[in-house]
Short mmCIF file of C-alpha atoms and ligand atoms in Angstrom, two decimals:
data_model
loop_
_atom_site.label_atom_id
_atom_site.label_comp_id
_atom_site.label_asym_id
_atom_site.label_seq_id
_atom_site.Cartn_x
_atom_site.Cartn_y
_atom_site.Cartn_z
CA MET N 1 -0.07 0.06 -0.01
CA ASN N 2 1.08 3.13 -0.94
CA GLU N 3 1.34 6.50 1.30
CA ALA N 4 -2.08 7.86 -0.70
CA ASP N 5 -4.28 4.93 -0.03
CA PHE N 6 -3.32 4.77 3.95
CA ILE N 7 -4.13 8.16 4.18
CA LEU N 8 -7.30 8.42 1.79
CA GLY N 9 -8.43 5.69 2.90
CA PRO N 10 -10.58 2.34 1.23
CA ARG N 11 -12.93 2.42 -1.39
CA VAL N 12 -16.10 1.17 -0.08
CA SER N 13 -19.34 0.35 -1.94
CA ARG N 14 -22.38 2.04 -1.65
CA ARG N 15 -24.27 -0.45 0.42
CA SER N 16 -21.56 -0.33 2.84
CA VAL N 17 -22.00 3.73 2.90
CA LEU N 18 -25.77 3.57 3.94
CA ARG N 19 -25.06 1.06 6.35
CA ALA N 20 -22.42 3.39 8.31
CA LEU N 21 -24.57 6.43 7.75
CA ALA N 22 -27.28 3.79 9.19
CA SER N 23 -25.41 3.95 12.71
CA THR N 24 -25.00 7.63 12.43
CA PRO N 25 -25.87 9.10 15.37
CA VAL N 26 -28.81 11.49 15.12
CA LEU N 27 -28.07 15.15 15.75
CA LEU N 28 -30.46 16.90 18.09
CA LEU N 29 -31.07 20.25 16.74
CA GLY N 30 -32.59 23.45 18.39
CA ALA N 31 -31.53 27.11 19.82
CA SER N 32 -30.49 26.51 22.80
CA ASN N 33 -28.37 23.30 21.20
CA LEU N 34 -26.45 25.61 18.50
CA ALA N 35 -22.99 25.94 20.56
CA ALA N 36 -23.27 21.80 20.49
CA GLN N 37 -24.37 21.68 17.24
CA THR N 38 -21.20 23.46 15.83
CA ASN N 39 -18.87 22.01 18.29
CA LEU N 40 -17.24 19.50 15.93
CA THR N 41 -15.88 17.28 18.75
CA GLY N 42 -16.46 13.36 18.11
CA TYR N 43 -15.97 11.37 15.47
CA TRP N 44 -16.35 11.66 11.45
CA LEU N 45 -16.61 9.54 8.74
CA LEU N 46 -15.35 11.17 5.52
CA LEU N 47 -16.78 9.59 1.99
CA SER N 48 -15.42 10.93 -0.97
CA PRO N 49 -16.83 9.48 -4.40
CA VAL N 50 -13.96 7.35 -6.52
CA GLY N 51 -15.95 7.88 -10.05
CA ASP N 52 -16.08 3.84 -10.40
CA GLY N 53 -19.51 3.92 -8.14
CA THR N 54 -17.68 3.53 -5.21
CA TYR N 55 -16.34 5.32 -2.35
CA ARG N 56 -13.44 5.94 -0.25
CA LYS N 57 -13.99 5.48 3.30
CA SER N 58 -11.94 7.38 6.07
CA TYR N 59 -12.12 8.21 9.44
CA PHE N 60 -11.30 11.23 11.91
CA TYR N 61 -11.67 12.09 15.57
CA LEU N 62 -12.09 15.85 16.05
CA GLN N 63 -11.76 17.83 19.51
CA GLN N 64 -12.89 21.45 19.65
CA ALA N 65 -11.51 23.96 22.04
CA GLY N 66 -12.60 27.19 21.19
CA GLU N 67 -11.53 28.08 17.57
CA ALA N 68 -8.47 25.13 17.90
CA ILE N 69 -9.10 21.64 16.45
CA SER N 70 -6.70 18.43 17.84
CA GLY N 71 -7.57 15.06 17.07
CA LYS N 72 -6.62 12.23 14.86
CA VAL N 73 -6.98 10.94 11.63
CA LEU N 74 -7.59 7.15 11.50
CA PHE N 75 -6.79 4.24 9.04
CA GLY N 76 -7.01 0.84 10.55
CA ASN N 77 -5.23 0.34 13.62
CA ARG N 78 -2.80 3.09 12.89
CA GLU N 79 -3.97 6.94 13.89
CA LEU N 80 -2.00 9.80 12.65
CA PRO N 81 -2.40 13.05 15.11
CA ILE N 82 -4.26 16.29 13.18
CA SER N 83 -1.59 19.55 13.51
CA ASN N 84 -2.66 23.37 12.64
CA GLY N 85 -6.53 22.73 13.08
CA SER N 86 -8.98 25.42 13.15
CA PHE N 87 -12.65 25.94 13.13
CA ASN N 88 -13.36 29.28 12.16
CA ASP N 89 -16.87 30.54 10.58
CA GLY N 90 -18.02 27.10 9.10
CA VAL N 91 -14.59 26.96 7.96
CA LEU N 92 -12.74 23.92 9.30
CA LYS N 93 -8.95 23.57 8.42
CA PHE N 94 -6.57 20.91 9.76
CA ASP N 95 -3.03 19.20 8.35
CA VAL N 96 -1.60 15.78 8.71
CA ILE N 97 2.05 15.02 8.57
CA THR N 98 2.52 11.28 6.99
CA HIS N 99 6.02 9.71 7.44
CA PHE N 100 5.93 7.02 4.53
CA ARG N 101 8.90 5.26 2.29
CA GLU N 102 7.87 8.33 0.26
CA GLY N 103 9.37 11.00 3.11
CA THR N 104 7.42 12.98 5.31
CA ARG N 105 4.43 15.30 3.75
CA ALA N 106 1.65 17.71 4.78
CA ILE N 107 -1.97 16.25 3.78
CA SER N 108 -4.18 19.46 4.01
CA TYR N 109 -7.89 18.94 5.09
CA SER N 110 -10.23 22.28 4.31
CA GLY N 111 -14.11 21.63 4.90
CA ARG N 112 -16.80 24.26 5.36
CA MET N 113 -19.61 22.99 7.51
CA LYS N 114 -22.88 22.27 5.59
CA GLY N 115 -26.26 21.70 7.96
CA ASP N 116 -24.54 19.00 10.33
CA LYS N 117 -22.30 17.33 7.35
CA ILE N 118 -19.06 18.77 6.38
CA ASP N 119 -17.90 19.06 2.46
CA ILE N 120 -14.38 18.67 2.73
CA GLN N 121 -11.40 18.63 0.35
CA VAL N 122 -8.43 16.82 0.81
CA ASN N 123 -5.00 18.29 -1.12
CA PHE N 124 -2.65 15.63 -1.45
CA PRO N 125 0.97 16.44 -2.45
CA GLY N 126 1.33 15.50 -5.85
CA ARG N 127 -2.44 13.90 -6.55
CA SER N 128 -5.23 16.14 -7.56
CA PRO N 129 -7.73 16.71 -4.57
CA MET N 130 -9.85 14.79 -3.59
CA THR N 131 -13.24 15.73 -2.14
CA GLY N 132 -16.16 14.33 -0.16
CA THR N 133 -18.44 14.87 2.50
CA ALA N 134 -17.98 14.29 6.58
CA GLN N 135 -20.89 12.89 8.45
CA ARG N 136 -20.71 12.09 12.56
CA THR N 137 -20.09 8.88 13.51
CA THR N 138 -19.30 6.46 16.51
CA ARG N 139 -15.78 5.21 17.77
CA GLU N 140 -17.11 1.66 16.94
CA ALA N 141 -17.69 2.47 13.22
CA THR N 142 -13.89 3.02 13.44
CA LEU N 143 -13.09 -0.35 14.62
CA PRO N 144 -11.94 -3.03 12.19
CA PRO N 145 -14.30 -6.15 12.71
CA LYS N 146 -13.68 -8.85 15.38
CA PRO N 147 -12.20 -11.77 14.08
CA LEU N 148 -14.40 -15.13 12.12
CA PRO N 149 -13.98 -18.16 13.32
CA LEU N 150 -11.15 -19.93 11.82
CA PRO N 151 -11.25 -23.83 10.75
CA ALA N 152 -9.15 -26.14 12.46
CA LEU N 153 -6.34 -27.17 10.83
CA ARG N 154 -6.22 -29.94 8.08
CA ASP N 155 -4.27 -31.02 5.22
CA LEU N 156 -6.80 -30.29 1.49
CA PRO N 157 -6.54 -31.98 -1.23
CA ASP N 158 -4.34 -30.97 -4.29
CA ASN N 159 -6.34 -29.30 -7.02
CA GLY N 160 -4.65 -30.91 -9.49
CA LEU N 161 -3.89 -27.82 -11.25
CA VAL N 162 -0.82 -25.38 -12.81
CA ARG N 163 1.31 -28.73 -12.38
CA THR N 164 3.82 -26.46 -14.68
CA PRO N 165 4.33 -23.21 -12.77
CA PRO N 166 1.02 -20.70 -14.69
CA MET N 167 1.91 -18.34 -17.18
CA GLY N 168 -0.31 -15.42 -18.27
CA TRP N 169 -0.67 -12.11 -17.61
CA ASN N 170 -1.83 -9.69 -14.83
CA SER N 171 -3.15 -6.12 -14.84
CA TRP N 172 -1.57 -4.39 -11.86
CA ASN N 173 1.96 -3.97 -13.06
CA LYS N 174 1.04 -1.94 -15.46
CA PHE N 175 -2.74 -0.39 -14.88
CA ALA N 176 -3.28 -0.67 -11.12
CA GLY N 177 -6.82 1.31 -10.76
CA ARG N 178 -6.78 1.93 -14.27
CA VAL N 179 -7.73 -1.98 -15.12
CA ASN N 180 -11.17 -1.60 -16.83
CA ASP N 181 -13.43 -4.54 -19.02
CA GLN N 182 -11.57 -2.92 -22.16
CA VAL N 183 -8.14 -2.85 -21.16
CA VAL N 184 -9.10 -7.01 -19.93
CA ARG N 185 -10.92 -7.58 -23.08
CA ALA N 186 -7.62 -5.70 -25.20
CA ALA N 187 -5.13 -8.09 -23.24
CA ALA N 188 -6.83 -11.47 -24.27
CA ASP N 189 -6.99 -9.92 -28.46
CA ALA N 190 -3.28 -9.26 -27.35
CA MET N 191 -2.34 -12.41 -25.87
CA VAL N 192 -3.34 -14.24 -28.61
CA ALA N 193 -2.41 -11.82 -31.55
CA SER N 194 1.29 -11.28 -30.19
CA GLY N 195 2.36 -15.06 -30.36
CA MET N 196 2.11 -14.91 -26.32
CA ALA N 197 -0.70 -17.35 -26.35
CA LYS N 198 1.28 -19.89 -28.18
CA ALA N 199 4.34 -19.31 -26.26
CA GLY N 200 2.19 -20.80 -22.81
CA TYR N 201 0.61 -17.85 -21.74
CA ILE N 202 -2.79 -18.42 -20.87
CA TYR N 203 -4.22 -16.68 -18.10
CA ILE N 204 -5.65 -13.23 -18.21
CA ASN N 205 -5.45 -11.94 -14.38
CA ILE N 206 -7.78 -8.89 -13.19
CA ASP N 207 -5.88 -7.82 -10.08
CA ASP N 208 -7.52 -4.90 -7.33
CA THR N 209 -10.07 -2.65 -8.48
CA TRP N 210 -12.70 -4.05 -10.20
CA GLN N 211 -15.36 -4.74 -7.10
CA GLY N 212 -18.11 -2.89 -6.77
CA GLU N 213 -21.07 -3.20 -4.29
CA ARG N 214 -22.51 -6.68 -2.62
CA ASP N 215 -26.25 -6.70 -3.58
CA SER N 216 -29.15 -6.86 -1.10
CA LYS N 217 -28.41 -11.32 -1.11
CA GLY N 218 -24.40 -10.26 -0.30
CA ARG N 219 -23.36 -11.61 -3.28
CA ILE N 220 -20.79 -8.86 -4.89
CA THR N 221 -20.69 -7.11 -8.12
CA GLY N 222 -18.54 -5.92 -10.82
CA ASN N 223 -18.19 -1.70 -10.12
CA LYS N 224 -18.76 0.56 -12.87
CA LYS N 225 -15.59 -0.52 -14.73
CA PHE N 226 -16.56 -4.25 -14.76
CA PRO N 227 -20.33 -4.29 -15.95
CA ASP N 228 -20.67 -7.83 -16.91
CA MET N 229 -18.36 -10.40 -15.42
CA LYS N 230 -20.06 -13.60 -16.77
CA GLY N 231 -19.52 -11.59 -20.25
CA LEU N 232 -15.90 -10.90 -19.55
CA CYS N 233 -15.73 -14.65 -19.01
CA ASP N 234 -16.93 -15.78 -21.55
CA TYR N 235 -14.71 -13.54 -23.65
CA VAL N 236 -11.52 -14.10 -22.93
CA HIS N 237 -12.49 -18.07 -22.52
CA SER N 238 -13.60 -17.72 -26.30
CA LYS N 239 -9.98 -16.68 -27.63
CA GLY N 240 -8.80 -20.06 -26.02
CA LEU N 241 -7.78 -18.48 -22.48
CA LYS N 242 -8.46 -18.60 -19.06
CA ILE N 243 -9.30 -15.63 -17.08
CA GLY N 244 -8.33 -14.74 -13.53
CA ILE N 245 -10.17 -12.52 -10.14
CA TYR N 246 -8.63 -10.81 -7.17
CA SER N 247 -10.00 -10.85 -3.88
CA GLY N 248 -8.77 -10.73 0.07
CA PRO N 249 -9.97 -12.54 3.48
CA GLY N 250 -10.08 -8.82 5.06
CA PRO N 251 -13.05 -6.34 4.79
CA GLU N 252 -11.06 -4.13 1.68
CA THR N 253 -8.28 -4.91 -0.40
CA CYS N 254 -5.24 -3.04 -0.53
CA ALA N 255 -6.56 -0.97 -3.27
CA GLY N 256 -9.05 -0.27 -0.40
CA TYR N 257 -11.97 -2.16 -2.52
CA GLU N 258 -14.90 -4.83 -1.24
CA GLY N 259 -12.91 -8.16 0.40
CA SER N 260 -14.24 -11.55 0.86
CA PHE N 261 -14.09 -10.92 4.94
CA GLY N 262 -17.65 -13.13 5.49
CA HIS N 263 -18.29 -13.94 2.64
CA GLU N 264 -15.43 -16.44 1.70
CA GLU N 265 -18.07 -19.31 0.33
CA GLN N 266 -20.41 -16.77 -1.30
CA ASP N 267 -17.80 -15.80 -3.33
CA ALA N 268 -15.87 -18.49 -4.56
CA ARG N 269 -19.50 -19.91 -5.84
CA THR N 270 -20.11 -16.35 -7.58
CA TYR N 271 -16.19 -16.48 -9.48
CA ALA N 272 -16.78 -19.65 -10.51
CA GLU N 273 -20.26 -18.98 -11.79
CA TRP N 274 -19.10 -16.30 -13.50
CA GLY N 275 -16.12 -18.79 -15.16
CA PHE N 276 -12.71 -17.86 -13.79
CA ASP N 277 -10.25 -20.20 -13.33
CA TYR N 278 -7.85 -18.45 -11.08
CA LEU N 279 -7.96 -16.21 -7.30
CA LYS N 280 -5.09 -14.33 -6.00
CA TYR N 281 -6.07 -13.44 -2.77
CA ASP N 282 -4.36 -10.97 -1.18
CA TRP N 283 -3.98 -10.29 2.79
CA CYS N 284 -4.05 -6.50 2.90
CA SER N 285 -6.04 -5.25 5.62
CA ALA N 286 -6.88 -9.00 7.26
CA ALA N 287 -3.74 -7.68 9.00
CA ARG N 288 -6.21 -5.29 11.10
CA ILE N 289 -8.18 -8.63 12.07
CA TYR N 290 -5.91 -11.26 12.34
CA LYS N 291 -2.36 -12.27 13.78
CA ASP N 292 0.38 -13.50 10.93
CA THR N 293 -0.14 -16.83 13.02
CA ASP N 294 -4.01 -17.24 11.69
CA MET N 295 -2.75 -17.07 7.97
CA ARG N 296 -3.00 -20.93 7.56
CA PRO N 297 -6.42 -21.05 8.20
CA VAL N 298 -7.66 -18.14 7.10
CA TYR N 299 -6.01 -19.54 3.88
CA GLN N 300 -7.73 -22.79 4.14
CA LYS N 301 -11.06 -21.46 4.72
CA MET N 302 -11.08 -20.01 1.31
CA GLY N 303 -9.20 -22.99 0.14
CA GLU N 304 -11.73 -25.28 1.21
CA ALA N 305 -14.44 -23.08 -0.97
CA LEU N 306 -12.68 -23.23 -3.85
CA LEU N 307 -12.27 -27.14 -3.73
CA LYS N 308 -16.51 -27.12 -3.29
CA CYS N 309 -17.17 -24.40 -5.67
CA GLY N 310 -17.95 -26.69 -8.47
CA ARG N 311 -15.22 -25.00 -10.89
CA PRO N 312 -11.22 -25.94 -10.83
CA ILE N 313 -9.87 -22.27 -9.61
CA VAL N 314 -5.84 -21.65 -9.20
CA TYR N 315 -5.45 -20.62 -5.91
CA SER N 316 -2.83 -17.93 -5.53
CA LEU N 317 -2.26 -16.84 -2.33
CA CYS N 318 -0.41 -13.49 -1.73
CA GLN N 319 0.71 -13.06 1.68
CA TYR N 320 4.16 -11.74 0.99
CA GLY N 321 5.98 -14.67 2.15
CA ARG N 322 5.49 -14.16 5.66
CA ASP N 323 4.66 -16.64 8.30
CA ASP N 324 7.09 -19.08 6.36
CA VAL N 325 4.33 -19.98 3.79
CA TRP N 326 6.11 -22.33 1.60
CA GLY N 327 5.90 -24.62 4.68
CA TRP N 328 1.82 -24.48 4.25
CA GLY N 329 0.60 -23.07 1.16
CA ALA N 330 0.17 -26.34 -0.82
CA ARG N 331 -1.65 -27.84 2.42
CA VAL N 332 -4.36 -25.25 1.83
CA SER N 333 -4.63 -26.48 -1.53
CA GLY N 334 -2.63 -23.38 -2.60
CA ASN N 335 -1.05 -23.69 -5.99
CA LEU N 336 1.27 -20.65 -5.12
CA TRP N 337 2.33 -18.50 -2.96
CA ARG N 338 4.04 -14.70 -2.82
CA THR N 339 7.48 -15.37 -1.10
CA THR N 340 8.36 -11.49 -1.28
CA GLY N 341 6.72 -7.83 -0.89
CA ASP N 342 6.07 -6.46 -3.90
CA ILE N 343 7.92 -5.85 -7.02
CA ASN N 344 8.62 -2.51 -8.94
CA ASP N 345 10.23 -1.67 -12.29
CA THR N 346 13.42 -1.32 -11.33
CA GLY N 347 16.83 -3.32 -11.47
CA GLU N 348 17.48 -2.94 -7.72
CA ARG N 349 14.26 -4.59 -6.50
CA MET N 350 13.84 -7.01 -9.66
CA ASP N 351 17.36 -8.22 -8.82
CA GLU N 352 16.53 -8.00 -4.68
CA ILE N 353 13.66 -9.97 -4.99
CA GLY N 354 15.07 -12.67 -7.65
CA PHE N 355 18.32 -13.32 -6.26
CA SER N 356 16.65 -13.77 -2.27
CA GLN N 357 14.96 -17.27 -3.42
CA PHE N 358 17.69 -19.65 -3.57
CA ALA N 359 17.55 -20.74 -0.16
CA ILE N 360 13.62 -21.65 0.20
CA GLN N 361 14.10 -23.35 -3.95
CA HIS N 362 13.97 -26.76 -2.83
CA TYR N 363 9.62 -26.06 -1.09
CA ILE N 364 8.49 -26.24 -4.71
CA GLN N 365 6.79 -29.03 -6.21
CA PRO N 366 4.65 -29.79 -9.47
CA GLY N 367 1.46 -27.74 -8.49
CA HIS N 368 2.81 -25.82 -6.02
CA TRP N 369 5.32 -22.89 -6.71
CA ASN N 370 6.98 -19.90 -4.93
CA ASP N 371 6.14 -16.52 -6.42
CA PRO N 372 8.12 -13.62 -6.32
CA ASP N 373 5.68 -11.36 -7.79
CA MET N 374 4.57 -10.58 -11.64
CA LEU N 375 7.01 -9.52 -14.07
CA GLU N 376 7.98 -6.30 -15.10
CA ILE N 377 9.55 -7.06 -18.85
CA GLY N 378 8.64 -3.91 -20.97
CA ASN N 379 7.63 -1.60 -18.47
CA GLY N 380 10.20 0.89 -19.23
CA GLY N 381 11.91 1.23 -16.29
CA MET N 382 14.96 -1.53 -16.68
CA THR N 383 17.72 -2.12 -19.15
CA ASP N 384 16.90 -5.18 -21.57
CA ASP N 385 20.06 -6.89 -19.97
CA GLU N 386 18.10 -6.27 -16.61
CA TYR N 387 14.79 -7.64 -18.76
CA ARG N 388 16.64 -10.82 -19.44
CA THR N 389 18.26 -11.15 -16.24
CA HIS N 390 14.53 -10.90 -14.87
CA MET N 391 13.26 -13.81 -17.32
CA SER N 392 16.29 -16.03 -16.60
CA LEU N 393 16.28 -15.88 -13.16
CA TRP N 394 12.51 -16.41 -13.04
CA CYS N 395 12.47 -19.19 -15.20
CA LEU N 396 15.18 -20.59 -13.42
CA LEU N 397 13.40 -20.54 -10.13
CA ALA N 398 10.18 -22.06 -11.71
CA ALA N 399 8.69 -18.75 -10.81
CA PRO N 400 5.14 -17.95 -12.35
CA LEU N 401 5.30 -16.23 -15.28
CA LEU N 402 2.87 -13.32 -15.37
CA ALA N 403 3.85 -10.57 -17.70
CA GLY N 404 2.75 -7.04 -16.37
CA ASN N 405 3.06 -4.95 -18.99
CA ASP N 406 0.54 -3.51 -21.75
CA LEU N 407 0.41 -6.71 -24.58
CA SER N 408 -1.34 -4.34 -27.08
CA ASN N 409 2.27 -2.28 -26.92
CA MET N 410 5.48 -4.23 -26.87
CA THR N 411 8.44 -3.58 -28.51
CA GLU N 412 10.65 -6.25 -30.59
CA ASP N 413 12.75 -6.55 -27.70
CA THR N 414 9.90 -7.28 -24.88
CA ARG N 415 8.74 -9.67 -27.14
CA SER N 416 11.89 -11.76 -27.76
CA ILE N 417 12.56 -11.23 -24.43
CA LEU N 418 9.04 -12.65 -22.91
CA MET N 419 8.56 -15.08 -25.77
CA ASN N 420 11.90 -17.02 -25.48
CA HIS N 421 10.69 -20.16 -25.99
CA GLU N 422 13.98 -21.93 -24.89
CA VAL N 423 14.24 -19.97 -21.79
CA ILE N 424 10.20 -20.72 -21.18
CA ALA N 425 11.04 -24.12 -21.59
CA ILE N 426 13.06 -23.95 -18.65
CA ASP N 427 10.82 -22.60 -16.18
CA GLN N 428 7.91 -25.23 -17.66
CA ASP N 429 10.55 -28.24 -17.40
CA PRO N 430 8.34 -30.95 -15.59
CA ALA N 431 10.73 -32.05 -13.17
CA ALA N 432 10.34 -28.68 -10.61
CA ASN N 433 13.60 -29.57 -9.47
CA PRO N 434 15.37 -26.73 -7.05
CA ALA N 435 17.60 -24.19 -8.94
CA GLN N 436 20.90 -23.67 -7.21
CA LEU N 437 22.86 -21.07 -6.59
CA VAL N 438 26.90 -22.55 -6.46
CA THR N 439 29.39 -19.86 -7.39
CA TYR N 440 29.37 -16.27 -6.75
CA VAL N 441 32.51 -14.05 -5.93
CA GLY N 442 31.10 -10.67 -4.86
CA LYS N 443 28.22 -10.38 -7.26
CA LEU N 444 29.67 -12.68 -10.15
CA MET N 445 26.81 -15.47 -9.56
CA VAL N 446 26.59 -19.12 -11.30
CA ALA N 447 23.08 -21.11 -10.43
CA TYR N 448 21.87 -24.17 -12.37
CA ARG N 449 18.59 -26.35 -12.67
CA LYS N 450 18.68 -29.63 -13.07
CA LEU N 451 16.31 -31.02 -15.68
CA HIS N 452 13.60 -33.66 -16.65
CA ASP N 453 16.03 -35.04 -19.72
CA GLY N 454 19.10 -35.40 -17.75
CA SER N 455 20.23 -32.02 -18.94
CA THR N 456 21.40 -28.73 -16.91
CA ALA N 457 20.58 -24.57 -17.12
CA VAL N 458 23.14 -23.26 -16.18
CA ALA N 459 22.98 -19.10 -15.77
CA PHE N 460 26.05 -16.92 -15.45
CA PHE N 461 24.52 -13.58 -13.48
CA ASN N 462 26.59 -10.68 -13.50
CA ARG N 463 24.95 -7.94 -10.71
CA THR N 464 27.70 -5.43 -11.38
CA GLU N 465 27.95 -2.05 -13.24
CA LYS N 466 30.24 -2.91 -16.27
CA GLU N 467 30.94 -6.52 -17.92
CA ASP N 468 33.10 -9.06 -16.33
CA GLU N 469 33.77 -12.50 -17.04
CA ILE N 470 32.04 -15.42 -14.76
CA GLY N 471 33.53 -19.18 -14.94
CA VAL N 472 32.02 -22.66 -13.88
CA GLU N 473 33.87 -25.90 -13.03
CA TRP N 474 31.40 -28.19 -14.25
CA SER N 475 31.63 -30.14 -11.86
CA ALA N 476 30.39 -27.50 -9.39
CA VAL N 477 26.92 -27.91 -11.39
CA GLY N 478 26.91 -31.80 -11.26
CA ILE N 479 28.25 -31.72 -15.09
CA GLU N 480 29.98 -34.76 -15.50
CA GLY N 481 31.65 -36.09 -19.12
CA LYS N 482 33.93 -35.15 -21.66
CA GLU N 483 31.94 -34.29 -24.18
CA LEU N 484 29.22 -31.88 -23.18
CA GLN N 485 26.73 -30.27 -25.81
CA ALA N 486 25.76 -26.51 -24.53
CA ARG N 487 23.16 -23.99 -26.50
CA ASP N 488 22.96 -20.35 -25.49
CA LEU N 489 19.36 -19.55 -24.74
CA TRP N 490 19.45 -15.91 -25.57
CA LYS N 491 21.58 -16.11 -28.68
CA HIS N 492 20.09 -19.79 -30.06
CA GLU N 493 22.97 -21.19 -30.86
CA ALA N 494 25.60 -23.84 -30.10
CA VAL N 495 28.02 -22.79 -27.91
CA THR N 496 31.67 -24.85 -28.01
CA VAL N 497 32.63 -26.00 -24.79
CA SER N 498 35.84 -28.05 -24.02
CA GLY N 499 37.80 -29.07 -20.10
CA HIS N 500 36.10 -28.93 -17.24
CA TYR N 501 36.47 -25.08 -16.89
CA TYR N 502 33.44 -22.75 -18.58
CA PRO N 503 34.36 -19.00 -18.50
CA THR N 504 32.32 -16.75 -20.33
CA LYS N 505 31.33 -12.74 -20.54
CA VAL N 506 28.23 -11.19 -19.13
CA PRO N 507 27.07 -7.84 -19.90
CA ALA N 508 26.51 -5.49 -16.80
CA HIS N 509 23.25 -6.47 -14.74
CA GLY N 510 23.03 -8.69 -17.62
CA VAL N 511 22.87 -13.17 -17.91
CA VAL N 512 24.08 -15.65 -20.10
CA MET N 513 22.25 -18.71 -19.95
CA LEU N 514 22.93 -22.01 -21.19
CA LYS N 515 21.42 -25.61 -21.80
CA VAL N 516 24.00 -27.88 -21.30
CA LYS N 517 23.83 -31.62 -21.72
CA ALA N 518 26.68 -34.25 -21.61
CA ALA N 519 26.55 -36.36 -24.96
C1 LIG X 601 -0.70 -5.77 -2.99
C2 LIG X 601 -0.65 -6.92 -4.20
C3 LIG X 601 -0.02 -6.24 -5.33
C4 LIG X 601 -1.58 -5.95 -5.88
C5 LIG X 601 -1.71 -4.51 -5.06
C6 LIG X 601 -3.33 -4.58 -5.31
O1 LIG X 601 0.35 -4.68 -2.98
O2 LIG X 601 0.81 -7.44 -3.33
O3 LIG X 601 0.21 -7.57 -6.07
O4 LIG X 601 -2.21 -6.82 -5.91
O5 LIG X 601 -2.07 -5.29 -3.38
O6 LIG X 601 -3.55 -3.58 -4.63
#
């Protein structure tokens, strides 16, 4: 979650807005009450329309002494103190200082009384202002809901899906909150037209921000950006592809949209009825309700719901690698589990995530994969050498390959990286052996993976700023025999290797990847 999401609060549907307002205390009006009426002391709920039919919801507690206003903005279990607050002539002003990764910043609120409500504008540095209406509420309304009863732990059966790491596309890295029905249809079209589908990419996955309100029976609907979920699934299926959806066990998702809290089975059934084939289930606001050690039963609950929803659905756990998920992810019927926090489109973050994965490689098995997050290839923030490292490393690790770029708009280089069938074949190798790191001299590394046909994928990674030579003793990567056949998987040509030691030049932040077989 970024600073803006934290401070602006979650988005909510109209129904939950109505629910919240129903618990609003009625103000006593009357001449003798005029002073009390204009004293702002108390809890307030600020609702701001987002534009897709949902609202952002945030709370504050105000304390008025004369014209001075103090108090706090409340978000989940966290509170940010109000400063420079005043209420004068019906005009409310205050600031909130945030200390986030992005730095320390002041967010200024200005409001004007309108009856018993306050019209408020929130000025957030670097973003267009957000407007909304604040209404009195109770302290109870600001608190997170009580935890749900959790199932007794048991090992769920394997759903039999994704025997090799899932391949597809996910909307988040490129489109974030701008994803909509057209973007998803266009991704499906481009998946086929570009040749990506032929290369093995088949899942078209919608990430956060599709959710609208729940209907009178509690059934989730798409928001204005997604008017016809079933129609969208049918469309993606008509292209020969599969389609994925996103939710989480908390009341709100990371972008503040409606989560599956208390609706797990119902949501699983709804996804199945619409025709979804894949669910990414993101911890987010569940952190306000549960402890990390509750993660396994919480994920088991949705695992059970998916197993009985009547449709095979890939189950993707997203809780950022907490509570050693690789040890229990498969036992809640998980097919993949995120092993880290979010990736971004920088060489540093990709490198940090990718090279941290070797220690947990032995947890992968057919149908159950470590997920070091989605690809950033083609999004523009890295060099092509870095993107080749990204692709090679993810494939060596047998990571899910979920492209995160705009498939309708790919350069030749992006295509050739994402659709390198020789490197993809390493990712999809049916043996699912763990990749192993063998040598590293500073930031020059060699890693390998034994493949089902007795050959070995060997990757030479140069994590430094300048070209360098990296070498390996074949015996160190378990390759024996005098006559070796080798192929360079990026140059797509045979390489002559002789002797027991092989050195190769590797560009800065780049990679050389070979497939080697003893004759
Ligand atoms: C979290 C996840 C991301 C993405 C966003 C959506 O940060 O880790 O992959 O799904 O939520 O809000």
